[in-house]
C-alpha positions in Angstrom: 147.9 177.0 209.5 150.0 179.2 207.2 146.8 179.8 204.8 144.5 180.0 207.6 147.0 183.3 208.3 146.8 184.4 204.8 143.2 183.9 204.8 142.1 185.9 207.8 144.6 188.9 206.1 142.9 189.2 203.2 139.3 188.9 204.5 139.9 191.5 206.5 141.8 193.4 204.2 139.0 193.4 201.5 136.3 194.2 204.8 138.4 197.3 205.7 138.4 198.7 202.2 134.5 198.4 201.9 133.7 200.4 204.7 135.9 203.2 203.5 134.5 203.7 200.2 130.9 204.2 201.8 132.2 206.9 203.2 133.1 208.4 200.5 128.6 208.7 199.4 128.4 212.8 199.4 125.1 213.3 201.8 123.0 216.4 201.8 122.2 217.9 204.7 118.4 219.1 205.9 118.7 222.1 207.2 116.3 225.2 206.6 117.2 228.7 205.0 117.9 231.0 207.8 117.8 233.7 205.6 114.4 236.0 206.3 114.6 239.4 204.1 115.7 237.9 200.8 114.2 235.8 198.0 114.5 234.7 194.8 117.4 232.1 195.6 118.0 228.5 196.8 121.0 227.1 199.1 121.3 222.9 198.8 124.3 222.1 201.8 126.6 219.0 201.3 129.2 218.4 203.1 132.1 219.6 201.5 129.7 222.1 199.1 126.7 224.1 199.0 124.8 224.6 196.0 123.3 228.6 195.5 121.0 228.7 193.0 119.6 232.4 192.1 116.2 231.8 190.1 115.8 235.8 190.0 118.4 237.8 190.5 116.3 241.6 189.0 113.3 242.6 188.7 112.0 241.1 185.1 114.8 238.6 184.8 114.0 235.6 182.6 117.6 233.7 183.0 118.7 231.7 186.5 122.6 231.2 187.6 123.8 228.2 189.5 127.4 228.6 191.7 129.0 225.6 193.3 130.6 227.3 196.4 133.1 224.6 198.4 135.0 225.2 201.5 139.1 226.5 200.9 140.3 223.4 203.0 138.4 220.8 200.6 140.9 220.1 197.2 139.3 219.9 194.1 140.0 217.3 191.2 
């Protein structure tokens, strides 16, 4: 009965522990760009990030720039 105890801890020790690290999966969200009198620039949302990439920032301009913008709350490794 004692193993049966010991067994039925660590099952459901090692369940518990999956189902947290799925959580973990970063998902991007579909939403659309609300933005209407501006162009030349993407935003990709995550969840704790969004993603602004600026494929033409001036007239002519043969380089794009990519910034990683995350929310003040959210620490950073």
């Amino acid at each position: 009965m004692k193993y049966f105890y010991i067994a039925s801890i660590t099952i459901l020790f090692l369940f518990t522990n999956c189902k947290q690290a799925e959580k973990k999966a970063e998902t991007k969200s579909q939403t659309t760009n609300s933005i209407t009198h501006a162009n030349g620039f993407s935003i990709e949302k995550y969840t704790d990030f969004s993603i602004l990439k600026v494929t033409n920032a001036y007239p002519e301009a043969s380089e794009s720039y990519t910034y990683v913008l995350h929310k003040k709350e959210v620490k950073t490794s």
